[in-house]
Short mmCIF file of C-alpha atoms and ligand atoms in Angstrom, two decimals:
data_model
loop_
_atom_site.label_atom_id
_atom_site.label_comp_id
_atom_site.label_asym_id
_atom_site.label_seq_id
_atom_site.Cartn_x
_atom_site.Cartn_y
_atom_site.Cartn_z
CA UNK P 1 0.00 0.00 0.00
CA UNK P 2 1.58 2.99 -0.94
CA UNK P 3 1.51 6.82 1.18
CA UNK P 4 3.72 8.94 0.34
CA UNK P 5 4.35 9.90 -3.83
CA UNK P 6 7.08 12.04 -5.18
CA UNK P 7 6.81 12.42 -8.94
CA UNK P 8 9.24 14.21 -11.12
CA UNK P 9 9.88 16.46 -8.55
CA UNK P 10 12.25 18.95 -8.90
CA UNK P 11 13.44 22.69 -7.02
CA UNK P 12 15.55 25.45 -8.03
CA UNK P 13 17.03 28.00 -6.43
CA UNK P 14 17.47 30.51 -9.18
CA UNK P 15 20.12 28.60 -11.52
CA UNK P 16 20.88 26.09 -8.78
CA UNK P 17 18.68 23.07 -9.43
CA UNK P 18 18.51 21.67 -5.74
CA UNK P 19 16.26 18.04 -6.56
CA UNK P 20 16.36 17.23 -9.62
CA UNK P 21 13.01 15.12 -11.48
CA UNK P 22 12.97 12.37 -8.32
CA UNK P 23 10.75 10.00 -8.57
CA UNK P 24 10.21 7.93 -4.76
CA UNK P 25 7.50 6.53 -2.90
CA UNK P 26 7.27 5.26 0.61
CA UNK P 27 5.01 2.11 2.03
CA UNK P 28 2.53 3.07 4.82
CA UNK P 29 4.57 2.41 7.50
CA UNK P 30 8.32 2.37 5.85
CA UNK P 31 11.50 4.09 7.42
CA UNK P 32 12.81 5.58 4.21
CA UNK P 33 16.63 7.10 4.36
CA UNK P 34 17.73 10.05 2.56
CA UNK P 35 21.54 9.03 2.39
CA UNK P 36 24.10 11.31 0.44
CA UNK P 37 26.99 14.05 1.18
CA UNK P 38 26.77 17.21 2.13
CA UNK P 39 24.55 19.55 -0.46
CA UNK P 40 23.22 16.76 -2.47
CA UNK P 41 19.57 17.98 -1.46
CA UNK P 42 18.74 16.01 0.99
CA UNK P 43 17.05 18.56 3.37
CA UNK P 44 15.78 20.38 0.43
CA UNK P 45 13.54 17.26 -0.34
CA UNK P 46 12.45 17.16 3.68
CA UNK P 47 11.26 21.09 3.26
CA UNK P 48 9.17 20.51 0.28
CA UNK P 49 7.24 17.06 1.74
CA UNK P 50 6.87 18.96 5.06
CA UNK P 51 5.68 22.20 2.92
CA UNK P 52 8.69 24.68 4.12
CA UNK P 53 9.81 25.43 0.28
CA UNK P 54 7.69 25.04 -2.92
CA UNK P 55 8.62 23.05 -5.81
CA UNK P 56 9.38 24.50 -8.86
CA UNK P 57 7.94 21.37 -10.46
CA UNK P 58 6.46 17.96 -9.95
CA UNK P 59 3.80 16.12 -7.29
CA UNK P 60 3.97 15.73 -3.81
CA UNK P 61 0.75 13.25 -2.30
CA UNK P 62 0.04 10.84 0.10
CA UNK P 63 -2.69 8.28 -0.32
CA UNK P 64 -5.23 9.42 -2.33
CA UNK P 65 -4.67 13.41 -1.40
CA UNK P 66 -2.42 15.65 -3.38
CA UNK P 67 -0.30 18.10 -1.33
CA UNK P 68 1.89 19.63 -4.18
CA UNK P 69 1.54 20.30 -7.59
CA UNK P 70 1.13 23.52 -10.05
CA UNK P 71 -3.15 22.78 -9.64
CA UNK P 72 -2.93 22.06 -5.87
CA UNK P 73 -0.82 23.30 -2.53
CA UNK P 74 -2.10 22.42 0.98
CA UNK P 75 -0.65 24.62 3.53
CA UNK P 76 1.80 22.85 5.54
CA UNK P 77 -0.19 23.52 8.80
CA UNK P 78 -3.16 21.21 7.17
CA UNK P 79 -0.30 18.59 5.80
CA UNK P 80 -0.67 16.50 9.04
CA UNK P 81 3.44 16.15 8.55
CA UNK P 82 5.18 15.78 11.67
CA UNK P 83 8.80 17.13 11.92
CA UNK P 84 11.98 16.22 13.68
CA UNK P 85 14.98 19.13 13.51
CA UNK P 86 18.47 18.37 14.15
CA UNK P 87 18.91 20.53 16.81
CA UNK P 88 15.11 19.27 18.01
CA UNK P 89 13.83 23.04 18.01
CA UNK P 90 11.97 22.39 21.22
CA UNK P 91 10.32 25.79 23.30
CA UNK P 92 13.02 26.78 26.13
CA UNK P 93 10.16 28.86 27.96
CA UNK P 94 7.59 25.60 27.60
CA UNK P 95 7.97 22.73 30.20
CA UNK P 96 8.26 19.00 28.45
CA UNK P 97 4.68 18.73 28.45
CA UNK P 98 3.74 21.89 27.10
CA UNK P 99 6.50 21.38 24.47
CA UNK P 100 4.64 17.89 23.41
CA UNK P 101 1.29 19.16 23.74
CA UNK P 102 2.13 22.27 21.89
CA UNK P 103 0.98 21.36 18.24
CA UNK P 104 -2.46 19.73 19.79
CA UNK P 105 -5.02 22.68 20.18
CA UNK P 106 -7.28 22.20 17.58
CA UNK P 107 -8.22 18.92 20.49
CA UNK P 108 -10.10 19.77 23.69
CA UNK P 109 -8.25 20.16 26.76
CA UNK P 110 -9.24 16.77 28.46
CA UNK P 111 -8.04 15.20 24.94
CA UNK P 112 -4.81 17.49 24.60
CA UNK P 113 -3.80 16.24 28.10
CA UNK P 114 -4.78 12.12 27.83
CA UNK P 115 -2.47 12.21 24.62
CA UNK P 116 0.51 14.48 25.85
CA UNK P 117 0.56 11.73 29.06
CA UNK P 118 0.20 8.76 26.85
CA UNK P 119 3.05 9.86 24.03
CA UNK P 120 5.21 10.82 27.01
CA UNK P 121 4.74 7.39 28.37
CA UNK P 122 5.10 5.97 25.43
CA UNK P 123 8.85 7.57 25.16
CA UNK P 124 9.46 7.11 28.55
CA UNK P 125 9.75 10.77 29.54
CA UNK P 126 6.92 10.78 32.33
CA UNK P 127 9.21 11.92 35.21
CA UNK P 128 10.44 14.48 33.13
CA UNK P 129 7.31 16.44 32.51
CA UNK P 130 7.21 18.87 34.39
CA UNK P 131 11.22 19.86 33.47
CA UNK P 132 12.32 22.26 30.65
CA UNK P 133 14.48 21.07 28.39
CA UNK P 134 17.89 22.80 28.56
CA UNK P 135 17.58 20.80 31.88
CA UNK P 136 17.45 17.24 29.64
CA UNK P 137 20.92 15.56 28.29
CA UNK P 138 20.96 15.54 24.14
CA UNK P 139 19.24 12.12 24.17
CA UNK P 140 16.23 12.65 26.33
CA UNK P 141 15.40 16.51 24.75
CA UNK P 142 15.24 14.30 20.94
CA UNK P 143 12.96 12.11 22.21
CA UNK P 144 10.62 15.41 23.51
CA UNK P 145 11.20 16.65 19.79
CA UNK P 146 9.93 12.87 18.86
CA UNK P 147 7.47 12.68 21.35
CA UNK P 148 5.94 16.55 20.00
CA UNK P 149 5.95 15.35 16.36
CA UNK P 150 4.47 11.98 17.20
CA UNK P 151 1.43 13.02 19.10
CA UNK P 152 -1.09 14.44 16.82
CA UNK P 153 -0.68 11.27 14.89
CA UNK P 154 0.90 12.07 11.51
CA UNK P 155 0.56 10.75 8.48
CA UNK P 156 4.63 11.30 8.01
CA UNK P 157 7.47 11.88 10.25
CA UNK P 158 10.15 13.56 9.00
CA UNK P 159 13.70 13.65 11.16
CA UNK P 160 16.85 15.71 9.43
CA UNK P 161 19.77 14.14 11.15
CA UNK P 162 17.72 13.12 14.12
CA UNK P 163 20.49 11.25 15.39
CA UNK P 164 23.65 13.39 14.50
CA UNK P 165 23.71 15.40 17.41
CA UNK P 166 24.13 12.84 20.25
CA UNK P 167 27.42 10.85 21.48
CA UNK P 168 28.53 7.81 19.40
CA UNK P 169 27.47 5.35 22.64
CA UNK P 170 24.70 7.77 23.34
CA UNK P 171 23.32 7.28 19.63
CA UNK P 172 23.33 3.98 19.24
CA UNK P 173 21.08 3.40 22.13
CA UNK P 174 18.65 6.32 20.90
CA UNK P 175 18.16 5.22 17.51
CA UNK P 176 17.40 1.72 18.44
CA UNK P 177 14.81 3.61 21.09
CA UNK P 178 12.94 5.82 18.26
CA UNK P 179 13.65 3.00 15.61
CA UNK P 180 11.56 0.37 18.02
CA UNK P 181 9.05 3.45 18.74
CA UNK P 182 8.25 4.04 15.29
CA UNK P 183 8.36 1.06 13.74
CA UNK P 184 5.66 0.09 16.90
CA UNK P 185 3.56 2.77 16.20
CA UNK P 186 3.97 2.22 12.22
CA UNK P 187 4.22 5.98 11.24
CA UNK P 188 5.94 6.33 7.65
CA UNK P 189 9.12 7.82 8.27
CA UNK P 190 11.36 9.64 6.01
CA UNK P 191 15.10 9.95 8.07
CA UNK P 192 17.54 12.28 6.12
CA UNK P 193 21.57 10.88 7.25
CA UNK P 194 24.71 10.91 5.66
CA UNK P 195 25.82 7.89 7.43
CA UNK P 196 25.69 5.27 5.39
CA UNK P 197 26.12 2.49 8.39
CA UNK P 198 23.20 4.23 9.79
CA UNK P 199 21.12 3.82 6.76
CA UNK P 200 22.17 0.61 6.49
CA UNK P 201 21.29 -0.26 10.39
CA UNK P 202 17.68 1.49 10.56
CA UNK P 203 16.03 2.08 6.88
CA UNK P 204 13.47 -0.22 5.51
CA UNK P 205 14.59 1.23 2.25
CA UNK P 206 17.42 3.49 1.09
CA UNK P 207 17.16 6.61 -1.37
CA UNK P 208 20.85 7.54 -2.36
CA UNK P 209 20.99 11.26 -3.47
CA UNK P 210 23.92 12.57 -5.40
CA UNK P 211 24.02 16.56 -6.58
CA UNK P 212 20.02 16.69 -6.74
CA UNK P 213 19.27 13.47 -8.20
CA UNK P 214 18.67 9.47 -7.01
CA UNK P 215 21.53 7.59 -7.96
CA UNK P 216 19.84 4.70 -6.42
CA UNK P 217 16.70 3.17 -4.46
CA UNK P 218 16.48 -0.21 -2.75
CA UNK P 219 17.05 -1.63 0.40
CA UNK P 220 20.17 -1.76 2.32
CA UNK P 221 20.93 -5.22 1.58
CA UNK P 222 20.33 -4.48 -2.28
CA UNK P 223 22.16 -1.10 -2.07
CA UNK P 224 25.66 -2.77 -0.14
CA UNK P 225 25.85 -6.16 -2.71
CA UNK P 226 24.26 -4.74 -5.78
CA UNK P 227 25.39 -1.51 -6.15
CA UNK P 228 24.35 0.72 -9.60
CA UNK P 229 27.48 1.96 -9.89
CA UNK P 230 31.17 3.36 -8.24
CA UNK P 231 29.56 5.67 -6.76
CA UNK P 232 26.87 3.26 -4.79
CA UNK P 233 29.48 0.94 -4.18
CA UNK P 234 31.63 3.88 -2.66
CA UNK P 235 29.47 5.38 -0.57
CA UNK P 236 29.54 2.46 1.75
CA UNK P 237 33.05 1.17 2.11
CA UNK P 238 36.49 1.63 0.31
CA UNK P 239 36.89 0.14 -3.07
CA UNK P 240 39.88 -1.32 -4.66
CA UNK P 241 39.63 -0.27 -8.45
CA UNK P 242 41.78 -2.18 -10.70
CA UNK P 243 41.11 -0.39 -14.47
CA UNK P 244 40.44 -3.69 -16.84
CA UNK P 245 39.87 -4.50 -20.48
CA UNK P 246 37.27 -7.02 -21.64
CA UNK P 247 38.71 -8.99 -24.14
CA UNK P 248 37.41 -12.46 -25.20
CA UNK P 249 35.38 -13.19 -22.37
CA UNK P 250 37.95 -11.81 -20.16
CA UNK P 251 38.29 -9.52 -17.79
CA UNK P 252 42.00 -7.86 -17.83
CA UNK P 253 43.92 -5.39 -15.75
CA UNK P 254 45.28 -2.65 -18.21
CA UNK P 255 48.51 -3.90 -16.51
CA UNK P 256 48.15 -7.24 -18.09
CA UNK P 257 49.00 -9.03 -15.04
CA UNK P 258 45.53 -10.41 -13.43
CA UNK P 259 42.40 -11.53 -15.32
CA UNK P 260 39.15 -12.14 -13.98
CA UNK P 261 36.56 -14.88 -14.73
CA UNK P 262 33.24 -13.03 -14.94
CA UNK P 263 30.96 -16.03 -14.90
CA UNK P 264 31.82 -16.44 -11.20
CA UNK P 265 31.05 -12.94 -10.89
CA UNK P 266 26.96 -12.81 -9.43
CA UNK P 267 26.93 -9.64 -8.80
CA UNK P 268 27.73 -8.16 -12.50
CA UNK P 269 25.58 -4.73 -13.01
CA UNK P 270 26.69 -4.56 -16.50
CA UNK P 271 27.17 -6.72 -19.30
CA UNK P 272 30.73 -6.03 -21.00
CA UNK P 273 31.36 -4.94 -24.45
CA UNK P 274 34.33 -6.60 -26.01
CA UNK P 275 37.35 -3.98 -26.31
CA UNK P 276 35.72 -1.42 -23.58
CA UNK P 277 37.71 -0.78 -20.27
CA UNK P 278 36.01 -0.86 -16.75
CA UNK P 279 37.04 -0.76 -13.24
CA UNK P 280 37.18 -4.05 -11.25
CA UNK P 281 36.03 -3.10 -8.02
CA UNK P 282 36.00 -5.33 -4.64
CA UNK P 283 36.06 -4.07 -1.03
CA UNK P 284 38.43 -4.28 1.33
CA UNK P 285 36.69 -7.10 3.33
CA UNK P 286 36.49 -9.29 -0.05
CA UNK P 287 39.64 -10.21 -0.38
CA UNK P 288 41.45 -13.09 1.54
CA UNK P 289 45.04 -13.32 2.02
CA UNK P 290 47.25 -16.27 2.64
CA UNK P 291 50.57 -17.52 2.82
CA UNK P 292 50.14 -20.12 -0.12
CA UNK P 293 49.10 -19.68 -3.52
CA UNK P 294 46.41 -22.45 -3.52
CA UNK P 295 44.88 -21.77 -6.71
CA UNK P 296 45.76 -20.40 -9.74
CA UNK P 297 43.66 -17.09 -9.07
CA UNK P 298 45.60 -16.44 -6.39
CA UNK P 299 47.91 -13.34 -6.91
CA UNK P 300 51.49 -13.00 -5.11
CA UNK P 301 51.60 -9.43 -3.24
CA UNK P 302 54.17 -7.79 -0.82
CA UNK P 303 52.56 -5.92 2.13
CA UNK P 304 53.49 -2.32 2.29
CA UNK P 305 51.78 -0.78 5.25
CA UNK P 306 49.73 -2.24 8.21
CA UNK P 307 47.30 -0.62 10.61
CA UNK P 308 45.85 -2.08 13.44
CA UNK P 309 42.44 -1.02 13.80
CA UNK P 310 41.45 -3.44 17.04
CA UNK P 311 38.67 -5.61 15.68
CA UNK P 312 40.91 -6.04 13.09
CA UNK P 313 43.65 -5.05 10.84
CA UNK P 314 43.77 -2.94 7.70
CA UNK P 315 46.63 -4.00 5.64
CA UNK P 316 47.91 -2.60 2.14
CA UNK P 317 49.56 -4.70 -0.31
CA UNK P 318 51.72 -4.09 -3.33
CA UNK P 319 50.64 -6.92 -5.98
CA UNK P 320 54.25 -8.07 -7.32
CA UNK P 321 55.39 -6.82 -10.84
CA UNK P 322 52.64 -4.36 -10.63
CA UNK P 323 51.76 -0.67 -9.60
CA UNK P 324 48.46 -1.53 -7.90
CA UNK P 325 47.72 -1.14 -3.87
CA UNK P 326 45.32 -3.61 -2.92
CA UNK P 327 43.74 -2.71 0.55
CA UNK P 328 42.54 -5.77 2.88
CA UNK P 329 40.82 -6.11 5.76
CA UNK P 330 40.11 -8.27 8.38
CA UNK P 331 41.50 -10.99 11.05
CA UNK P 332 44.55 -12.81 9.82
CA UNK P 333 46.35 -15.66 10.85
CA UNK P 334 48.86 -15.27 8.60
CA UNK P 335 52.13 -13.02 8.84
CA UNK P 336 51.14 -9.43 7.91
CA UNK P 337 54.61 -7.12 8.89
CA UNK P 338 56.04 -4.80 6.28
CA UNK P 339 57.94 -6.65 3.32
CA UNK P 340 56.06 -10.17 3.77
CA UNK P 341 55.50 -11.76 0.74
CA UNK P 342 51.66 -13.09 0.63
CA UNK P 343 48.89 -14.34 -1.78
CA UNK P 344 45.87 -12.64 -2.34
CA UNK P 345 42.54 -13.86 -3.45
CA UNK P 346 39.40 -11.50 -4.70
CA UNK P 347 36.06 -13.05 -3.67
CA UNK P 348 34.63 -12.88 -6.97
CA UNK P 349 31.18 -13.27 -6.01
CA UNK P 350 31.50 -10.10 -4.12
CA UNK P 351 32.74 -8.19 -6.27
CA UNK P 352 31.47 -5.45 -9.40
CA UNK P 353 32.59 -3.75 -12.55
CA UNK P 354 31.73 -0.27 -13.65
CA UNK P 355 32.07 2.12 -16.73
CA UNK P 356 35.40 3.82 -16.69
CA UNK P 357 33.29 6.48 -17.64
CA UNK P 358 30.69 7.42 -15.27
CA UNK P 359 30.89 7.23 -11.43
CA UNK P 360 27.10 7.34 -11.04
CA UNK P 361 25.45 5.08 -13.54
P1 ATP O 1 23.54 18.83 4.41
O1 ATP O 1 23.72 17.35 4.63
O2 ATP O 1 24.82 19.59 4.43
O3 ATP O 1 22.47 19.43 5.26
P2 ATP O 1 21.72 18.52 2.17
O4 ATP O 1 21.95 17.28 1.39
O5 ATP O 1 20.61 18.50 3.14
O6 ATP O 1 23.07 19.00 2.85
P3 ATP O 1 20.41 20.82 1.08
O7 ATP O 1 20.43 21.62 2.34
O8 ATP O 1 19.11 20.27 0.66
O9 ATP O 1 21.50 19.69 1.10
O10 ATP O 1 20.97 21.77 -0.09
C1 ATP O 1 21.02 21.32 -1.43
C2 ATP O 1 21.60 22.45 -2.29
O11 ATP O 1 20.67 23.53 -2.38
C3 ATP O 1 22.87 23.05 -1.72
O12 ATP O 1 23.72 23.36 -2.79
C4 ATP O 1 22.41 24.29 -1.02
O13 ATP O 1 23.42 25.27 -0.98
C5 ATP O 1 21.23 24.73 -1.88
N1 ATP O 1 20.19 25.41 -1.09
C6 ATP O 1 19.47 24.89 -0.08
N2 ATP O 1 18.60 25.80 0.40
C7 ATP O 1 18.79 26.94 -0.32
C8 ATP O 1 18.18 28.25 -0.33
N3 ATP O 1 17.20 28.55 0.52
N4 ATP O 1 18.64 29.15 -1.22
C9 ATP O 1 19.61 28.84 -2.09
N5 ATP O 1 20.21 27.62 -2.15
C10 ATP O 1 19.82 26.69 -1.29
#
């Protein structure tokens, strides 16, 4: 059953096209990310859902209503949108249960107060009530900020970095919180991050933004092992790029040196042309090192540099007679120090080629 419908939408800000023709939708009840760097829109596509900024073109609806387009514009008062700010924007001069009761008056008072208790309750900020909130640590003044947007029951929460502002140990804790919260109450969601292990940890389904446009939509599992393109693939880990050739039915580094067998490779998200390049990609946690070479695509290496990172160990090897760094990582039983001489293996299955000539498709 699908809510909420963005079609072709786009903004500009005189020249500067902000969102770009995106084309989303969310499931009633769906956490939908809004993953991508800095200035890629992400906030921009928040304020027009929540009706801060108009489109410049496009349709905004959810369920059968339409709140956006050049015929139609419901005020964002009579959206029933709820909204979470970074900084939580909570009243300093309003006590916790003013602040959460706050966007309820068009209720009685008898109903304004049952539903300010139960919401509090329901984020476990009961004791707190009658506190204000530069009184509250970061983590209990963004679940008021939750608790406010959640109570009149709308149709859509939206949360810019809801999470960003709290301590690592802190955060973890609090997202599982409002993640188990919302998912209970089953309130589409739309959570703009640019953490990608967040996205990865909470969304039901990722939208990957990239200068204004989608570079990609699934969920996280099909966004980490299937990824559209280098730039997909990037945004979640390193990648080792080795530039390749296809040439009869083979995949080989420009260097001449390695060649891959793309029938083992599952996760291929293009077919190759004979004669074009590409970049064989694989990330650092794909590739296995040993002190044998037990098959014949296994490819001798010298390791260069070696970081211990405490779960494990990042490691960078030279592959022999060739200019290419290959970065591992992992737990090895093997000798790792400066200078050893080693065998690498790429898990094929795990691993993607791209156009040399785009990053993003
Ligand atoms: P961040 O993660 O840094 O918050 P973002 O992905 O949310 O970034 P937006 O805030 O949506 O990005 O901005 C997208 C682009 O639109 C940026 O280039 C920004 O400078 C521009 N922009 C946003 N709001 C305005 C505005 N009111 N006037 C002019 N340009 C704007």
């Amino acid at each position: 059953m699908s809510s909420l419908r963005i079609q072709n939408l786009s903004k500009k800000f005189g020249k500067h096209s902000a969102i770009h023709n995106t084309t989303w939708h969310a499931q009633r009840g769906e956490i939908v990310c809004l993953l991508g760097h800095s200035g890629c829109g992400k906030t921009t596509m928040l304020r027009l859902i929540a009706g801060l900024e108009s489109p410049s073109s496009g349709q905004i609806s959810f369920g059968d209503r339409t709140l956006w387009s050049h015929q139609q514009n419901i005020a964002a008062e009579q959206r029933n949108i709820g909204l979470v700010f970074q900084d939580y924007a909570l009243f300093p001069h309003l006590n916790i249960f003013e602040n959460v009761k706050f966007g309820l008056t068009h209720l009685n008072k008898q109903q304004q107060h049952q539903i300010t208790h139960d919401v509090l309750a329901h984020v476990s900020l009961s004791q707190h009530a009658k506190k204000y909130p530069h009184t509250l640590s970061g983590g209990e003044q963004q679940r008021v900020a939750l608790a406010r947007a959640l109570a009149p029951k709308p149709d859509v929460l939206l949360m810019d970095e809801p999470f960003s502002n709290l301590d690592r140990r802190l955060r973890d804790r609090i997202r599982k919180d409002t993640i188990g919260i919302l998912r209970e109450i089953g309130t589409t969601t739309v959570i703009v991050t640019h953490d990608p292990e967040e996205a990865l940890q909470i969304a039901d389904q990722i939208i990957l933004m990239h200068e204004g446009e989608i570079i990609q939509i699934g969920t996280p599992k099909q966004l980490y092992e299937t990824p559209s393109s280098l730039f997909s693939a990037e945004y979640f880990s390193t990648m080792n790029q080795i530039p390749c050739i296809f040439e009869h039915e083979q995949l080989k580094s420009t260097c001449g040196h390695l060649h891959f067998n793309i029938e083992k490779m599952t996760t291929l998200s293009v077919q190759p042309i004979h004669g074009q390049e590409y970049l064989f990609c694989v990330r650092p946690y794909h590739v296995s090192l040993s002190l044998t070479q037990e098959t014949a695509d296994y490819f001798a290496v010298t390791v260069i540099s070696n970081e211990y990172l405490g779960h494990q160990q990042s490691i960078d090897v030279q592959i022999d007679h060739t200019a290419h760094i290959i970065r591992v990582q992992g737990i090895f039983s093997c000798p790792t120090q400066i200078g050893q001489s080693l065998f690498i293996q790429f898990n094929l299955t795990q691993s993607f080629i791209f156009s040399k000539q785009s990053v993003t498709n």
